[in-house]
Coordinates of C-alpha atoms and ligand atoms in Angstrom, one line a residue:
M1 CA 48.3 -41.8 137.5
A2 CA 50.7 -39.1 138.2
E3 CA 53.7 -41.1 137.3
K4 CA 57.1 -40.4 140.4
I5 CA 59.3 -37.7 140.2
I6 CA 62.1 -38.3 143.0
A7 CA 63.6 -34.9 144.3
Y8 CA 65.6 -33.9 146.8
R9 CA 66.5 -30.4 149.0
F10 CA 69.4 -30.6 151.3
D11 CA 69.6 -27.9 153.9
R12 CA 73.4 -27.3 153.1
L13 CA 75.4 -26.9 149.8
E14 CA 78.2 -30.2 150.6
E15 CA 74.6 -32.7 150.5
T16 CA 73.5 -31.6 147.6
L17 CA 77.0 -31.8 145.3
S18 CA 77.2 -34.8 147.1
Q19 CA 73.9 -36.4 145.9
L20 CA 74.8 -35.0 142.5
N21 CA 78.5 -36.6 142.4
K22 CA 76.5 -40.1 142.8
A23 CA 73.7 -39.5 140.4
N24 CA 72.8 -37.4 137.5
C25 CA 69.9 -34.7 139.1
A26 CA 68.7 -32.1 136.9
I27 CA 69.7 -28.6 139.2
V28 CA 66.5 -26.4 139.2
A29 CA 67.3 -23.0 140.6
G30 CA 63.9 -20.6 140.3
G31 CA 63.1 -23.6 137.5
T32 CA 61.1 -20.5 135.6
D33 CA 63.3 -22.0 132.8
V34 CA 63.1 -25.4 133.1
M35 CA 59.7 -25.6 134.1
V36 CA 58.5 -24.4 130.6
M37 CA 61.8 -26.9 128.8
H38 CA 59.5 -29.9 130.4
K39 CA 55.7 -28.2 130.3
S40 CA 53.0 -31.0 129.6
R41 CA 49.6 -30.1 127.7
R42 CA 47.4 -28.2 130.7
G43 CA 46.5 -30.8 133.7
V44 CA 49.6 -32.9 133.6
P45 CA 52.4 -32.6 135.7
P46 CA 56.0 -31.7 134.3
K47 CA 58.0 -34.6 132.5
I48 CA 61.5 -34.4 133.8
P49 CA 63.3 -37.7 133.1
K50 CA 65.7 -37.6 135.6
P51 CA 65.2 -37.2 139.2
I52 CA 64.7 -33.3 140.5
I53 CA 67.7 -31.6 143.5
F54 CA 66.9 -27.8 144.4
I55 CA 69.3 -25.6 145.3
D56 CA 67.5 -22.0 145.2
H57 CA 67.0 -22.1 149.2
L58 CA 70.5 -23.1 149.7
P59 CA 72.2 -20.3 151.6
E60 CA 75.5 -20.7 150.4
L61 CA 74.1 -19.1 147.3
K62 CA 72.2 -16.8 148.1
Q63 CA 74.4 -13.6 150.2
V64 CA 76.5 -10.5 147.9
N65 CA 79.8 -9.1 149.1
Q66 CA 82.4 -6.9 148.4
N67 CA 85.1 -7.9 148.8
G68 CA 88.8 -5.8 147.6
D69 CA 88.1 -4.9 143.6
D70 CA 85.4 -7.6 143.3
L71 CA 81.7 -8.5 143.3
H72 CA 80.4 -10.8 144.8
I73 CA 77.4 -12.4 143.5
G74 CA 75.4 -15.4 144.8
A75 CA 74.3 -17.3 142.1
C76 CA 70.9 -18.7 143.3
C77 CA 70.0 -14.9 144.5
T78 CA 66.1 -14.1 142.9
Y79 CA 66.1 -11.0 140.7
S80 CA 63.6 -9.4 143.3
E81 CA 66.2 -9.8 145.6
L82 CA 69.5 -8.4 143.6
L83 CA 66.8 -5.1 143.4
R84 CA 67.0 -4.5 146.8
D85 CA 70.9 -4.7 147.2
P86 CA 72.3 -1.9 147.6
L87 CA 75.4 -3.7 146.2
I88 CA 74.2 -4.2 142.9
P89 CA 75.7 -2.3 140.3
I90 CA 72.8 -0.2 138.2
P91 CA 72.7 -1.0 135.1
L92 CA 72.5 -4.3 136.1
K93 CA 69.4 -3.4 137.7
K94 CA 68.3 -2.2 134.7
A95 CA 68.7 -5.2 132.9
I96 CA 66.9 -7.0 135.1
K97 CA 63.6 -4.6 135.8
T98 CA 63.1 -5.4 132.0
I99 CA 63.1 -9.1 132.7
A100 CA 59.6 -10.0 132.7
A101 CA 57.3 -9.3 135.6
P102 CA 57.3 -8.9 139.9
A103 CA 56.2 -13.4 139.0
I104 CA 58.5 -14.5 137.6
R105 CA 61.7 -12.3 139.2
N106 CA 60.2 -13.4 142.4
R107 CA 61.5 -16.8 141.5
G108 CA 64.2 -17.1 138.8
T109 CA 67.7 -16.4 140.1
L110 CA 71.1 -15.0 137.9
G111 CA 72.3 -18.4 137.8
G112 CA 69.7 -19.3 136.3
N113 CA 69.7 -17.1 133.4
I114 CA 73.8 -17.9 133.4
C115 CA 72.5 -21.9 132.5
N116 CA 69.9 -21.2 130.5
A117 CA 71.9 -20.2 127.9
S118 CA 70.0 -18.0 126.2
P119 CA 71.4 -16.2 123.4
A120 CA 67.9 -13.4 124.8
G121 CA 69.4 -14.1 128.3
D122 CA 68.6 -10.5 129.4
T123 CA 71.0 -9.9 132.2
L124 CA 74.4 -12.0 130.5
P125 CA 74.9 -8.6 127.7
L126 CA 76.1 -7.2 131.6
L127 CA 77.8 -9.7 132.7
Y128 CA 80.2 -10.4 129.8
I129 CA 81.4 -6.4 129.6
Y130 CA 82.0 -6.7 133.6
N131 CA 84.2 -9.7 132.6
A132 CA 82.3 -12.2 135.2
K133 CA 83.8 -14.9 136.4
L134 CA 82.3 -18.4 137.7
L135 CA 82.9 -20.1 140.3
L136 CA 81.6 -23.8 139.9
R137 CA 81.8 -26.3 142.7
S138 CA 81.4 -29.9 142.9
V139 CA 82.8 -32.1 145.6
N140 CA 85.9 -32.0 143.1
G141 CA 86.1 -29.4 144.0
D142 CA 86.5 -25.4 142.8
R143 CA 86.7 -23.6 139.7
I144 CA 86.6 -20.7 137.8
V145 CA 85.7 -20.3 134.1
P146 CA 85.1 -16.7 132.6
I147 CA 81.3 -16.9 131.1
S148 CA 82.7 -16.2 127.8
D149 CA 83.8 -19.3 128.0
F150 CA 81.4 -21.3 129.8
I151 CA 78.2 -20.4 127.6
Q152 CA 79.3 -22.3 124.5
G153 CA 75.8 -21.4 122.0
V154 CA 72.2 -22.0 123.0
R155 CA 71.5 -23.7 125.4
R156 CA 74.8 -24.8 125.9
V157 CA 77.4 -24.9 128.8
Q158 CA 80.2 -25.7 129.6
R159 CA 78.7 -27.7 133.3
E160 CA 79.7 -30.7 134.5
P161 CA 77.0 -33.5 135.7
N162 CA 78.3 -33.0 139.3
E163 CA 78.8 -29.5 139.2
I164 CA 77.1 -26.5 140.8
L165 CA 77.5 -22.3 140.1
T166 CA 77.6 -21.1 143.1
E167 CA 79.2 -17.2 142.6
I168 CA 79.2 -14.6 139.6
I169 CA 82.2 -13.1 140.5
L170 CA 81.9 -9.0 139.1
P171 CA 86.1 -7.8 139.0
S172 CA 86.6 -4.3 139.3
V173 CA 83.0 -3.6 139.4
L174 CA 83.0 0.0 140.3
E175 CA 86.0 1.6 139.1
E176 CA 86.2 5.4 139.1
G177 CA 85.6 6.7 135.0
A178 CA 83.6 3.9 134.1
H179 CA 80.4 4.3 132.3
V180 CA 77.9 1.4 131.6
V181 CA 74.8 1.3 129.8
F182 CA 72.8 -1.7 128.8
E183 CA 69.8 -0.6 126.3
K184 CA 67.2 -4.1 125.7
V185 CA 64.8 -3.8 122.3
G186 CA 62.0 -5.9 122.6
N187 CA 58.2 -5.5 122.6
R188 CA 56.9 -3.5 125.6
N189 CA 59.4 -2.4 128.2
A190 CA 59.4 -5.5 130.8
D191 CA 57.4 -8.6 130.1
A192 CA 58.4 -9.2 126.4
I193 CA 61.9 -11.4 125.1
A194 CA 64.3 -9.1 123.8
K195 CA 64.5 -8.7 120.2
V196 CA 67.8 -7.2 121.0
G197 CA 70.0 -6.8 123.9
F198 CA 73.7 -4.4 124.0
A199 CA 76.0 -4.0 127.2
G200 CA 78.4 -1.2 126.6
Y201 CA 81.2 -0.1 128.9
I202 CA 83.4 2.9 127.9
R203 CA 86.7 4.1 130.9
T204 CA 88.3 7.3 129.6
N205 CA 91.7 8.5 131.2
G206 CA 90.2 13.0 130.8
T207 CA 89.4 12.1 126.6
V208 CA 91.6 9.1 126.2
I209 CA 89.9 6.2 125.9
D210 CA 91.3 3.6 128.9
D211 CA 88.7 1.0 128.5
V212 CA 86.3 -0.5 126.0
R213 CA 84.2 -3.2 125.6
F214 CA 80.9 -4.2 124.0
A215 CA 78.3 -6.8 123.6
F216 CA 75.4 -7.7 121.7
G217 CA 71.8 -10.0 122.4
A218 CA 69.7 -11.5 120.8
V219 CA 71.8 -11.8 117.7
G220 CA 74.1 -14.9 117.2
P221 CA 73.5 -18.5 119.4
T222 CA 75.5 -16.7 122.8
M223 CA 76.5 -13.3 123.4
I224 CA 78.5 -11.1 120.3
R225 CA 81.8 -9.7 121.9
S226 CA 85.0 -9.4 120.1
V227 CA 88.2 -8.3 122.3
D228 CA 89.5 -7.1 119.0
I229 CA 87.7 -5.0 118.1
E230 CA 87.6 -3.2 121.7
T231 CA 91.9 -3.3 121.8
K232 CA 91.9 -0.9 118.3
L233 CA 89.9 2.0 120.2
L234 CA 92.3 2.0 123.3
G235 CA 93.9 6.0 123.0
K236 CA 91.8 7.1 121.1
N237 CA 90.9 10.3 122.6
L238 CA 87.2 11.5 122.4
P239 CA 85.1 13.1 121.3
L240 CA 85.3 9.2 118.4
A241 CA 86.7 10.8 114.8
D242 CA 83.3 9.3 112.3
G243 CA 85.7 7.6 110.6
D244 CA 86.7 5.1 113.7
I245 CA 83.1 4.6 114.9
S246 CA 81.9 3.6 111.3
Q247 CA 85.0 1.1 111.1
V248 CA 84.0 -0.7 113.7
V249 CA 80.5 -0.3 113.5
V250 CA 81.5 -1.8 110.3
A251 CA 83.7 -4.5 111.8
F252 CA 80.5 -5.6 114.4
D253 CA 78.5 -5.7 110.9
K254 CA 80.4 -8.2 109.4
M255 CA 80.1 -10.5 113.5
I256 CA 76.4 -10.3 113.8
K257 CA 74.6 -12.6 112.5
P258 CA 70.6 -13.3 113.5
I259 CA 68.5 -15.1 112.4
D260 CA 64.5 -14.5 111.1
D261 CA 62.1 -16.2 114.4
Q262 CA 58.3 -15.3 115.6
R263 CA 59.7 -12.4 118.1
S264 CA 61.9 -10.3 115.2
T265 CA 63.4 -9.9 111.4
A266 CA 67.3 -10.2 111.2
L267 CA 67.6 -7.2 109.5
Y268 CA 65.6 -5.4 111.8
R269 CA 67.7 -7.3 114.4
K270 CA 70.8 -6.1 112.9
T271 CA 70.2 -2.3 112.5
V272 CA 68.9 -1.8 115.6
A273 CA 72.2 -3.5 116.9
L274 CA 74.6 -1.6 115.0
N275 CA 72.5 1.7 115.6
L276 CA 72.9 1.6 119.4
L277 CA 76.0 0.8 118.7
R278 CA 77.2 3.6 116.7
Y279 CA 74.7 5.6 119.3
F280 CA 76.4 4.8 122.9
L281 CA 80.2 5.7 120.4
T282 CA 78.4 9.0 120.1
S283 CA 77.5 9.8 123.3
S284 CA 79.5 8.1 125.3
T285 CA 82.2 11.3 124.3
H286 CA 79.0 13.5 126.7
N287 CA 78.8 11.1 129.7
Q288 CA 81.8 10.3 130.8
H289 CA 81.3 10.6 133.9
I290 CA 78.4 8.6 134.9
Ligands
FAD1 C1 56.9 -16.0 131.7 C2 58.2 -16.0 132.4 C3 59.2 -14.8 131.0 C4 60.3 -14.5 130.9 N1 61.1 -13.5 130.4 C5 61.9 -12.6 130.6 C6 63.2 -12.4 129.9 O1 61.7 -11.3 130.3 N2 64.0 -12.0 130.4 C7 64.8 -13.0 130.3 O2 66.1 -13.0 130.3 N3 64.8 -14.2 131.0 C8 63.4 -14.3 130.9 N4 62.6 -16.0 131.5 C9 63.5 -16.6 131.5 C10 63.8 -17.4 132.8 O3 63.1 -16.5 134.2 C11 65.3 -16.9 133.5 O4 66.3 -17.3 132.5 C12 65.6 -17.2 135.5 O5 67.1 -16.5 135.1 C13 65.5 -18.7 134.8 O6 66.2 -18.5 136.7 P1 65.4 -19.7 137.6 O7 66.2 -19.5 139.0 O8 64.2 -19.5 137.7 O9 66.7 -21.0 136.6 P2 66.0 -22.3 136.8 O10 64.0 -22.8 135.7 O11 65.6 -23.5 138.0 O12 68.0 -23.3 135.4 C14 67.5 -22.9 134.3 C15 69.1 -24.4 133.9 O13 69.4 -23.8 134.9 C16 70.5 -24.7 135.5 N5 70.6 -24.1 136.8 C17 69.8 -22.9 137.3 N6 70.9 -22.7 138.5 C18 71.7 -23.0 138.6 C19 73.1 -22.7 139.3 N7 73.2 -22.0 140.0 N8 74.4 -24.5 138.9 C20 73.9 -25.0 138.0 N9 72.6 -24.9 136.8 C21 71.6 -24.5 137.5 C22 68.9 -25.7 135.6 O14 69.2 -26.9 135.8 C23 68.5 -25.1 133.7 O15 69.3 -26.0 133.6 C24 60.7 -15.6 131.6 C25 60.3 -16.6 132.3 C26 58.7 -16.8 132.1 C27 58.3 -18.4 132.1

């Protein structure tokens, strides 16, 4: 006989938070990672060692709105919903279109991609360069954490058991003069886990670099970003001198330490990551106003 699983599905966020405070539960949003993580052999129901609490239907977690400069995205918006939303930045939509296939995009959520904290999570490089902040709520109140502090390692996040990620906040996402790119290298254009992910952001004042950010996915335990390296490019003129480009590439060459696995080799990953960076630094000269 199949084992019984206790499952909760409340109508409102407050009741959900209250239950999470009473008992340690496994949060299920779209379930596309949870179900894979707990899969059993064919025909046998998944084994989840804790009570389950569903959150994907909660209206408080499904809103997208612009508040001043900040874009607020509900953690349980599915990829398909985000693709339809006019407020979502085009580079993020580009990243979403590379995720899985439509059936998974109809279930999988942005909050799930963050809390799952896979090094190959496709939205993560962009969320890092957008300086995303995460709103976590519990019965004890709210707190806001930068995504780079929240994600601590492979499938490791800084979340208390009674907290829910409710919103992803993208500050100043529509800045004038900013040029943002996302690239994913996988076996296919979609429905493939990334071998390498890259996101780049550059904002110029005339030809002078005001702000620049890079993040790499799938080449380390978490996204690779270095504010120190980025700062060295501030105030430089476009087009960048070959020497400046090489300095940045060499600095990331030292930082990026990918692994060999069933999807790719460390050497391939590092070569492609650095090529994407070099291409971005060279081509952003021509794309300043996109
Ligand atoms: C066939 C297949 C293909 C896939 N392809 C890709 C791909 O190409 N790219 C990619 O990046 N991913 C891919 N994934 C992984 C997955 O679809 C995504 O990571 C998705 O965003 C997970 O969202 P979810 O809502 O289903 O998360 P869930 O499975 O519900 O949850 C994932 C984890 O996050 C926690 N969690 C979820 N939401 C919250 C919240 N709001 N607050 C606190 N904790 C929360 C859960 O407890 C769990 O630990 C694929 C998965 C499958 C099955």
